[in-house]
PDB file of C-alpha atoms in Angstrom:
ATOM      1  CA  UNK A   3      53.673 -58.735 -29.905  1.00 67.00           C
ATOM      2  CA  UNK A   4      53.957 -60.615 -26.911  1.00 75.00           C
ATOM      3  CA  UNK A   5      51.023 -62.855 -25.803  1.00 83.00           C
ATOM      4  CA  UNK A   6      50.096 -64.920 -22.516  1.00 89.00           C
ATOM      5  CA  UNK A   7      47.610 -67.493 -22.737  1.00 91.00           C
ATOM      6  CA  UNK A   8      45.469 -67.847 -19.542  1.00 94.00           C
ATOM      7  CA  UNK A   9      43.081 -71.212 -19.125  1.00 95.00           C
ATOM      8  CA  UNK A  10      40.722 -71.653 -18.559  1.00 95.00           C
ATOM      9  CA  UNK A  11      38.653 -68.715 -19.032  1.00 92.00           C
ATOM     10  CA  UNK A  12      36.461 -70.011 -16.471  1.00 93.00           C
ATOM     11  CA  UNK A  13      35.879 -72.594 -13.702  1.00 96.00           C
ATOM     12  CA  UNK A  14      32.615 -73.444 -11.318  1.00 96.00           C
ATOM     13  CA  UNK A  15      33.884 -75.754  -8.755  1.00 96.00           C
ATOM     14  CA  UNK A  16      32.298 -76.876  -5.544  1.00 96.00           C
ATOM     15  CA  UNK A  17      33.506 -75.753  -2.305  1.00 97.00           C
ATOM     16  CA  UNK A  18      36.546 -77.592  -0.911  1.00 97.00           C
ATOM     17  CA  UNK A  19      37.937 -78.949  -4.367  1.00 97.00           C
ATOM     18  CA  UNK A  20      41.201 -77.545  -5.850  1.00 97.00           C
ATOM     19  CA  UNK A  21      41.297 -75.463  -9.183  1.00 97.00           C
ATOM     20  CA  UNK A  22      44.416 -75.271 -11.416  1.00 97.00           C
ATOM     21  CA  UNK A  23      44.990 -72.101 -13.608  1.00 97.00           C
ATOM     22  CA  UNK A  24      47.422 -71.816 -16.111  1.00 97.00           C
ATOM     23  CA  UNK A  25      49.307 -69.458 -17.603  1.00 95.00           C
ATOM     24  CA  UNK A  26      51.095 -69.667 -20.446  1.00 94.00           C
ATOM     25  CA  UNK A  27      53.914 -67.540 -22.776  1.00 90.00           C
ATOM     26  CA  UNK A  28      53.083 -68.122 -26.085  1.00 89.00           C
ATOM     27  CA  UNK A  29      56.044 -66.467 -28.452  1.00 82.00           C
ATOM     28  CA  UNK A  30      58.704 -65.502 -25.338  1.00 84.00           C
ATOM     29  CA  UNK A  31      60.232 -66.680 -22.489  1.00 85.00           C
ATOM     30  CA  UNK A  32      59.011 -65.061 -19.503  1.00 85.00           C
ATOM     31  CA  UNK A  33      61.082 -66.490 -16.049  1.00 83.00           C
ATOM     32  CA  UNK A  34      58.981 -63.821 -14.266  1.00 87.00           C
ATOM     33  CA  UNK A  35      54.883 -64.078 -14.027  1.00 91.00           C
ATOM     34  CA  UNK A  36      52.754 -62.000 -11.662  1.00 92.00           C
ATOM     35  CA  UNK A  37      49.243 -63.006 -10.785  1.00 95.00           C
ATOM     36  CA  UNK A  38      46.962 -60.461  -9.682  1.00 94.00           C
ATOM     37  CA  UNK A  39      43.087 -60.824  -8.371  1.00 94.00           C
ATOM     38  CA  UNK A  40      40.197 -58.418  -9.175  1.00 88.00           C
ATOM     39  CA  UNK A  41      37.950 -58.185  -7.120  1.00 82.00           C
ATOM     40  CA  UNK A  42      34.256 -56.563  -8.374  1.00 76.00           C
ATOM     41  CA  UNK A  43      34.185 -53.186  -9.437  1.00 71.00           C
ATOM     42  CA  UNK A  44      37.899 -52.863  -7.951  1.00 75.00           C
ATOM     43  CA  UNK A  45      41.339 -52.880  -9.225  1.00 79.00           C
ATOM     44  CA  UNK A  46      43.584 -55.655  -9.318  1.00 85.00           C
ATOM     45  CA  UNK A  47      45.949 -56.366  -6.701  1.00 89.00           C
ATOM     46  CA  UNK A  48      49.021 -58.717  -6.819  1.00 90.00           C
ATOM     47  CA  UNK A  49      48.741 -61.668  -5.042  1.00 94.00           C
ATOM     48  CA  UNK A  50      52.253 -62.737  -6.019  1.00 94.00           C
ATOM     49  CA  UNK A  51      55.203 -62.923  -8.079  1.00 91.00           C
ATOM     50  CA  UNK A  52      56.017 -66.520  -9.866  1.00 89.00           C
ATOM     51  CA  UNK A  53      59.934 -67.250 -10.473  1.00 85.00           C
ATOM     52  CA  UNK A  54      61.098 -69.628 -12.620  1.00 85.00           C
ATOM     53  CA  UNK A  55      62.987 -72.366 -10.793  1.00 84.00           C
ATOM     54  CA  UNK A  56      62.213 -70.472  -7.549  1.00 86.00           C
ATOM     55  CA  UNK A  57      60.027 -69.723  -5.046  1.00 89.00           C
ATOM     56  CA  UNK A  58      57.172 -67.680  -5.896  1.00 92.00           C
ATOM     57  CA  UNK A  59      57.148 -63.944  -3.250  1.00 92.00           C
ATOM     58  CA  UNK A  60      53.812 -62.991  -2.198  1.00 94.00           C
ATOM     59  CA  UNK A  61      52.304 -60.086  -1.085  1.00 92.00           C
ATOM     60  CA  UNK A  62      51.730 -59.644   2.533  1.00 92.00           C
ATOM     61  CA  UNK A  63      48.243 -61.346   3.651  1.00 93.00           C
ATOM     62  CA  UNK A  64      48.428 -63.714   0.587  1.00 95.00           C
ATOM     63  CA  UNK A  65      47.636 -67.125   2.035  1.00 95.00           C
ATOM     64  CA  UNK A  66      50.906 -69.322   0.324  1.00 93.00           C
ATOM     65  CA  UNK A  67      49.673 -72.319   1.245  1.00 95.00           C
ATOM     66  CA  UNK A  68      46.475 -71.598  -0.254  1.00 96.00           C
ATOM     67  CA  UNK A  69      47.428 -70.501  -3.107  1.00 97.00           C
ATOM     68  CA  UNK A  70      50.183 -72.860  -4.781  1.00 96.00           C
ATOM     69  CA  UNK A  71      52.602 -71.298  -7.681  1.00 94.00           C
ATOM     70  CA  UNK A  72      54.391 -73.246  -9.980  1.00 91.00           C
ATOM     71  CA  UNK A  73      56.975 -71.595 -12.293  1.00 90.00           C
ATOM     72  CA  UNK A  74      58.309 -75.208 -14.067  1.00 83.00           C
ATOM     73  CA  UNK A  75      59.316 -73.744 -17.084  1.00 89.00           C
ATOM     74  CA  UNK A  76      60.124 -70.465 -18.774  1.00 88.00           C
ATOM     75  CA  UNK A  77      56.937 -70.254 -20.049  1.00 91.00           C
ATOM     76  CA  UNK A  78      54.165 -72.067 -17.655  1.00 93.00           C
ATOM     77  CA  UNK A  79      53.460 -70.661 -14.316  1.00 94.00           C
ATOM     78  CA  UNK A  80      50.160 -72.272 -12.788  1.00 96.00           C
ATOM     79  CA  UNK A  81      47.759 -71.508  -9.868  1.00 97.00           C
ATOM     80  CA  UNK A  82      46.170 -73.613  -8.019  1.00 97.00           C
ATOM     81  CA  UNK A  83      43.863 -72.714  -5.258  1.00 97.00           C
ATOM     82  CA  UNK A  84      43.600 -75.316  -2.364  1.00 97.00           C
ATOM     83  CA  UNK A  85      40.247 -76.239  -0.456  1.00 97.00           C
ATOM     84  CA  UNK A  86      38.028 -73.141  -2.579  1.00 97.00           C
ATOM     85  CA  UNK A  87      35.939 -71.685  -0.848  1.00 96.00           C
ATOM     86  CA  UNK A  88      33.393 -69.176  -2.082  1.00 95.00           C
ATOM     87  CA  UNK A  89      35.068 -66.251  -0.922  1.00 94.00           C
ATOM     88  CA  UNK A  90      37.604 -67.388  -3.242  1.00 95.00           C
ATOM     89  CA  UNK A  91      35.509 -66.465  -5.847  1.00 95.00           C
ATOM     90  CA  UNK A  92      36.708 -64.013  -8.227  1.00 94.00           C
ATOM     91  CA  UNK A  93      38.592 -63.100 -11.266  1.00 92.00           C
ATOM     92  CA  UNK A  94      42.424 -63.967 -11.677  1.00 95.00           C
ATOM     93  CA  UNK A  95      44.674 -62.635 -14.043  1.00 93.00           C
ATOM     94  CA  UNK A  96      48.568 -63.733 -15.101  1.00 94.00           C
ATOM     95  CA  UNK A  97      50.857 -61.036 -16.640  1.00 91.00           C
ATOM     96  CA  UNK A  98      54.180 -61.784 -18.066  1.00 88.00           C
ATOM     97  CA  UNK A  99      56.904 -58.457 -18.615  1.00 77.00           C
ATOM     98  CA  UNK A 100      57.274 -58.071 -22.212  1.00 67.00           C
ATOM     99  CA  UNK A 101      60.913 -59.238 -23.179  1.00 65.00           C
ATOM    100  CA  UNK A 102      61.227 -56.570 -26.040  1.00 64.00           C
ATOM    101  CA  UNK A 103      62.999 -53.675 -24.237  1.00 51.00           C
ATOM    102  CA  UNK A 104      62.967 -51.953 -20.203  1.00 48.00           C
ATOM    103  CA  UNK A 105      59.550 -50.354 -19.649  1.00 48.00           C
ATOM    104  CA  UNK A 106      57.694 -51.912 -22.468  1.00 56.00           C
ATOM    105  CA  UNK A 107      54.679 -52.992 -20.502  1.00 64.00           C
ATOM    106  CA  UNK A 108      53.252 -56.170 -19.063  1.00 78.00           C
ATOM    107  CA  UNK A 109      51.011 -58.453 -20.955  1.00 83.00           C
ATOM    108  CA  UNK A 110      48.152 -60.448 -19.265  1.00 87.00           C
ATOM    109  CA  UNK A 111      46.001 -63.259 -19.900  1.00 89.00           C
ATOM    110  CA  UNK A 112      42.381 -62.937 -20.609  1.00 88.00           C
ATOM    111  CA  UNK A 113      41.858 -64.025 -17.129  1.00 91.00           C
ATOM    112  CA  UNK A 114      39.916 -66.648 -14.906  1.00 94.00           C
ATOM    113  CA  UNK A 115      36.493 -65.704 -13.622  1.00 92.00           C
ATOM    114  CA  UNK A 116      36.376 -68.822 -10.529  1.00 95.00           C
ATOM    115  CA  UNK A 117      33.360 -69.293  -9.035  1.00 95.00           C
ATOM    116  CA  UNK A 118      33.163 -71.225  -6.000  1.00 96.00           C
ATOM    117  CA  UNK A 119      29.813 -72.787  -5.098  1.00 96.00           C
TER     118      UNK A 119
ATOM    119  CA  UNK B 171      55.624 -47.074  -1.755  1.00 78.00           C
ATOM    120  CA  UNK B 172      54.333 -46.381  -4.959  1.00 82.00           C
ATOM    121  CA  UNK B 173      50.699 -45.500  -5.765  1.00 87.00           C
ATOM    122  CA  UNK B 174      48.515 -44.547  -8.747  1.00 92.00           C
ATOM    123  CA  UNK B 175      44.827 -42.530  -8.081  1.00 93.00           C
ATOM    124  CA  UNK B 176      42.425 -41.939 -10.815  1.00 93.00           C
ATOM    125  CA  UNK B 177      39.081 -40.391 -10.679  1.00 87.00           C
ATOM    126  CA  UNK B 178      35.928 -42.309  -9.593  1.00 83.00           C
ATOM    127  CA  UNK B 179      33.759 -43.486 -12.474  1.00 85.00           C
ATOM    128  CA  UNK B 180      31.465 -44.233 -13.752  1.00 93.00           C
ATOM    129  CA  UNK B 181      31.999 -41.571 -16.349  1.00 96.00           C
ATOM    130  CA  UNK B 182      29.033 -41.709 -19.397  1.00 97.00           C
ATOM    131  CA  UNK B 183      29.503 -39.814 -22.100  1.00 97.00           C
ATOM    132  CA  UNK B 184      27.798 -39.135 -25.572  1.00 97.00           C
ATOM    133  CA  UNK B 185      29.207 -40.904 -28.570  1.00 97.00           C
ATOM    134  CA  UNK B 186      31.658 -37.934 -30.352  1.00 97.00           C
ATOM    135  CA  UNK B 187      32.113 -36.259 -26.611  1.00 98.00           C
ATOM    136  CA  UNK B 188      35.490 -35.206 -25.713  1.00 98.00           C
ATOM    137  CA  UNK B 189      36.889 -37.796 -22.873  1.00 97.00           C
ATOM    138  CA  UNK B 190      39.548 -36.871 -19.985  1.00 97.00           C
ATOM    139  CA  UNK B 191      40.251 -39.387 -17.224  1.00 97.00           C
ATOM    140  CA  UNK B 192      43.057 -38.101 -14.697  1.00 97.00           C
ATOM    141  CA  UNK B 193      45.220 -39.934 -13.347  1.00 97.00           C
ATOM    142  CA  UNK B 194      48.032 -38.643 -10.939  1.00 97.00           C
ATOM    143  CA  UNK B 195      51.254 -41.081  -9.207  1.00 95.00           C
ATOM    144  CA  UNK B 196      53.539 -41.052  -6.442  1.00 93.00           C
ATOM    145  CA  UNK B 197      56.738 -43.291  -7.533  1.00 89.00           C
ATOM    146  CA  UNK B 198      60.357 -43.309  -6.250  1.00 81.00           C
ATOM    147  CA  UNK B 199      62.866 -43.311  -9.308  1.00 80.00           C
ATOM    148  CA  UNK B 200      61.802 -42.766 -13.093  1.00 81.00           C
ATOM    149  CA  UNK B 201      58.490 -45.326 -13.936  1.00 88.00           C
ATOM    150  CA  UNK B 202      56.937 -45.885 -16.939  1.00 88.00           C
ATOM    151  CA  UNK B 203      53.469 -45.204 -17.187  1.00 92.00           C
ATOM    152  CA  UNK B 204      50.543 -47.255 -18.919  1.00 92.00           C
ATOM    153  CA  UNK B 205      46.887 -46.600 -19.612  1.00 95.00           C
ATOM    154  CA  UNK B 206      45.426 -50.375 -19.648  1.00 93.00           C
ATOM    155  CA  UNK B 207      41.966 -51.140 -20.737  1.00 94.00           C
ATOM    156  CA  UNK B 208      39.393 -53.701 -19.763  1.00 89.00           C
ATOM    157  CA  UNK B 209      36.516 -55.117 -21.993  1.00 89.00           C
ATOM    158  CA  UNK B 210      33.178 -56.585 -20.187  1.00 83.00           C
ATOM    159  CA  UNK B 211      34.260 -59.959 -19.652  1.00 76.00           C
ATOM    160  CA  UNK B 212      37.753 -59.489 -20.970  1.00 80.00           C
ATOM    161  CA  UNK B 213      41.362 -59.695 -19.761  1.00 80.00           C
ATOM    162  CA  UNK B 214      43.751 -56.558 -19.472  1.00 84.00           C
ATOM    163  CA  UNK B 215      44.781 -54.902 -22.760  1.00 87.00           C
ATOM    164  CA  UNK B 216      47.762 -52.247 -23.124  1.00 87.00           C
ATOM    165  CA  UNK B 217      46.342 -49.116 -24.246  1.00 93.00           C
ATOM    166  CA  UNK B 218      49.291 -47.070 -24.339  1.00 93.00           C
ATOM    167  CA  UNK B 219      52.385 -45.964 -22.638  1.00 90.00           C
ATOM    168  CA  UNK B 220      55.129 -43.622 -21.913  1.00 92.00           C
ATOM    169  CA  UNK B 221      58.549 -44.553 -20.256  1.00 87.00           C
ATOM    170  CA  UNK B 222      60.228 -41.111 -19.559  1.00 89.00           C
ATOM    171  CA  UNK B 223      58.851 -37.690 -19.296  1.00 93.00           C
ATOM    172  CA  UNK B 224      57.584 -35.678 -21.667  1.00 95.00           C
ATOM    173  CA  UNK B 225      56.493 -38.146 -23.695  1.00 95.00           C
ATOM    174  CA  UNK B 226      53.435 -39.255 -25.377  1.00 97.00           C
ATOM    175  CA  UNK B 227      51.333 -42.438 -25.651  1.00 95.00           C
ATOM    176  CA  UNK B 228      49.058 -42.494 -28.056  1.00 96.00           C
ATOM    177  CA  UNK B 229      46.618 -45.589 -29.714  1.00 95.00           C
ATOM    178  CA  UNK B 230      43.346 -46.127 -31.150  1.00 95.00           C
ATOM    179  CA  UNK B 231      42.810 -41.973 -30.881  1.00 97.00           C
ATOM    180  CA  UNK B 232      43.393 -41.773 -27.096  1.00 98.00           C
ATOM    181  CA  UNK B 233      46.593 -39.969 -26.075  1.00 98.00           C
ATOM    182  CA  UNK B 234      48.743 -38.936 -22.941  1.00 98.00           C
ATOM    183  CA  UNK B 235      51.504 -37.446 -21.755  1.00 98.00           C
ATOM    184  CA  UNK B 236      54.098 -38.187 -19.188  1.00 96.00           C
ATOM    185  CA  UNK B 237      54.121 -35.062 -17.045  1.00 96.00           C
ATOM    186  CA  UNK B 238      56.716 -35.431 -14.275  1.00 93.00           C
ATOM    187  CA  UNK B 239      56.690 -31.975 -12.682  1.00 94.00           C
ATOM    188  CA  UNK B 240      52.245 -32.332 -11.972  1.00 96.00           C
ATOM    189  CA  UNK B 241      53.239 -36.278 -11.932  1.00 96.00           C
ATOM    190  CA  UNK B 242      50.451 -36.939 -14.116  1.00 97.00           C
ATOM    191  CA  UNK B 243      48.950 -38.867 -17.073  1.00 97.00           C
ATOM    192  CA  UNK B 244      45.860 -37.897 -18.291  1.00 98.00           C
ATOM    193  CA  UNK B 245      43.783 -39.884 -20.517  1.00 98.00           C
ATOM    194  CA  UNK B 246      42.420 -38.262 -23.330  1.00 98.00           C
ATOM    195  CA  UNK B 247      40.368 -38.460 -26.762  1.00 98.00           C
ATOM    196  CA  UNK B 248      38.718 -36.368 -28.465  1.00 97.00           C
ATOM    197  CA  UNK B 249      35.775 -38.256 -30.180  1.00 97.00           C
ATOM    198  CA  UNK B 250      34.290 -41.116 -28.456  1.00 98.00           C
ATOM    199  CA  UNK B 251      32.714 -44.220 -29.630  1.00 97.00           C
ATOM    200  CA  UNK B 252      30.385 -46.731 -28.001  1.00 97.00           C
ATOM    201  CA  UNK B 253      32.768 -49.263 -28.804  1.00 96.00           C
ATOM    202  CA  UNK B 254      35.158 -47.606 -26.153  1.00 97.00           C
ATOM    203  CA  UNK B 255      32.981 -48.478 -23.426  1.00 96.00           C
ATOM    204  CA  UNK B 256      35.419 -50.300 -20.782  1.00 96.00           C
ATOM    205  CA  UNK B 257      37.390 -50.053 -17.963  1.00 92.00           C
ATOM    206  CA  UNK B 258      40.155 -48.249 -17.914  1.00 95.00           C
ATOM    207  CA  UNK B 259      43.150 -48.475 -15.350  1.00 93.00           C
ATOM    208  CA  UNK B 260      46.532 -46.300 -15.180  1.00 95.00           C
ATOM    209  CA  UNK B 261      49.364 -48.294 -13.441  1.00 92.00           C
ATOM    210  CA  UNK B 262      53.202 -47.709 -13.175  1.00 89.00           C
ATOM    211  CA  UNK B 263      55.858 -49.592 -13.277  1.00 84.00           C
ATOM    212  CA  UNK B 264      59.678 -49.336 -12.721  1.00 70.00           C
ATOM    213  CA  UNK B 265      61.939 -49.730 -15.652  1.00 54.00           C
ATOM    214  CA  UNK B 266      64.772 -51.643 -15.984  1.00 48.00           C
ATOM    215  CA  UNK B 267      63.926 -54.978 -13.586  1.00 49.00           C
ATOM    216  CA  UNK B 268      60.964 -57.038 -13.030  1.00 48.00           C
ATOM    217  CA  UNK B 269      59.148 -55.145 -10.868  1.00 62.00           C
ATOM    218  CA  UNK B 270      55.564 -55.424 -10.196  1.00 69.00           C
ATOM    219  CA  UNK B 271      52.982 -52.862 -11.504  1.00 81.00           C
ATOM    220  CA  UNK B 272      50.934 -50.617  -9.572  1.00 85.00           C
ATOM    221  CA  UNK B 273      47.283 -49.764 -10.837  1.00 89.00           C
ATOM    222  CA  UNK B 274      44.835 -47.594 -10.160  1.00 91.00           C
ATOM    223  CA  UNK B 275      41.157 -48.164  -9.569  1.00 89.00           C
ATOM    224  CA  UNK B 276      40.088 -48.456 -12.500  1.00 91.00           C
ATOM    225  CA  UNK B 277      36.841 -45.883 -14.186  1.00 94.00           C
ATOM    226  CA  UNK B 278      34.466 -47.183 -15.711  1.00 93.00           C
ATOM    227  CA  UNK B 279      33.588 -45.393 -19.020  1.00 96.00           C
ATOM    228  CA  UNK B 280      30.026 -45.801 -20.199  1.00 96.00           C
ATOM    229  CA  UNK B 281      29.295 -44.074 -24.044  1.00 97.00           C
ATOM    230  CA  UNK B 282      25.950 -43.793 -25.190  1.00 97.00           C
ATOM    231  CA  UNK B 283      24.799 -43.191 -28.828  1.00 95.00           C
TER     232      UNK B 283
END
């Protein structure tokens, strides 16, 4: 089946530095990604969509500027989040629509657990 | 807009106890549904799914079934394992265009031996 890579699996990085998360389509060509956050002991929510060749939408009270999405390529899409800070800390997840058929699920990376010190 | 609730967890159960986890949506058009699970320390994983009504996911001895008219889909097994201690989340999402998905909460399932 379909698989997305996520890297790295985890990142401790001091407050005010810039992380980079990737997010990869291993087998398929995904020119849609979705990154989500969790945060602890709650469900994820979507903190935007990532178009290849465009202009990623986010979700209302999603900082854009703080959170930079790259879509270069059919099957990167990176985060990067500007200037951490440790309420930035949490766990981030890419998902990329599987290709095979309408309805056929989303797959996700095994996720980014950033910790912001 | 569309939503997903499940019921609250934590839910521990005894290893060969019979598991339900409800799960009930409010969607505009026809979704397809998804039970997702979540390992400690783990990404998402697709459990199962169901894309029309009527129908029935089904993996790894868990089952449910798309019931439009209680818009529902119940997670069920009837023998669990330790091993199928996790998270588990029921989202939706629209067929047919790259739409986002919905989730739930998420309920934590807890199995003791």
């Amino acid at each position: 089946g379909a698989v997305v890579s996520q890297h790295p699996s985890w990142v401790i990085c001091k407050s005010g530095t810039s992380v980079k998360i990737e997010c990869r389509s291993l087998d398929f060509q995904a020119t849609t990604m979705f990154w989500y956050r969790q945060f602890p002991k709650q469900s994820l929510m979507l903190m935007a969509t990532s178009n290849e060749g465009s202009k990623a939408t986010y979700e209302q009270g999603v900082e854009k500027d703080k959170f930079l999405i790259n879509h270069a390529s059919l099957t990167l899409s990176t985060l990067t989040v500007t200037s951490a800070h440790p309420e930035d800390s949490s766990f981030y997840i890419c998902s990329a629509r599987d290709p095979k058929g309408a309805g056929y699920g989303y797959t996700f990376g095994s996720g980014t657990r950033l910790t912001v010190v | 807009g569309d939503s997903v609730t499940q019921m609250e967890g934590p839910v521990t159960l005894s290893e060969e106890a019979f598991l339900t986890i409800n799960c009930t949506y409010t969607a505009t058009g026809y979704p397809s549904l998804f039970w997702y699970v979540q390992y400690p320390g783990e990404g998402l994983q697709l459990l199962l799914k169901a894309t029309k009504a009527d129908d029935k996911g089904s993996n790894k001895g868990f089952e449910a079934t798309y019931r439009k008219e209680t818009t529902s889909f119940h997670l069920e097994k009837g023998s669990v394992q330790v091993s199928d201690s996790a998270v588990y989340f029921c989202a939706l999402g629209n067929s047919g265009g790259y739409q986002k998905v919905t989730f739930g909460t998420g309920t934590k399932l807890q199995v003791i031996p």
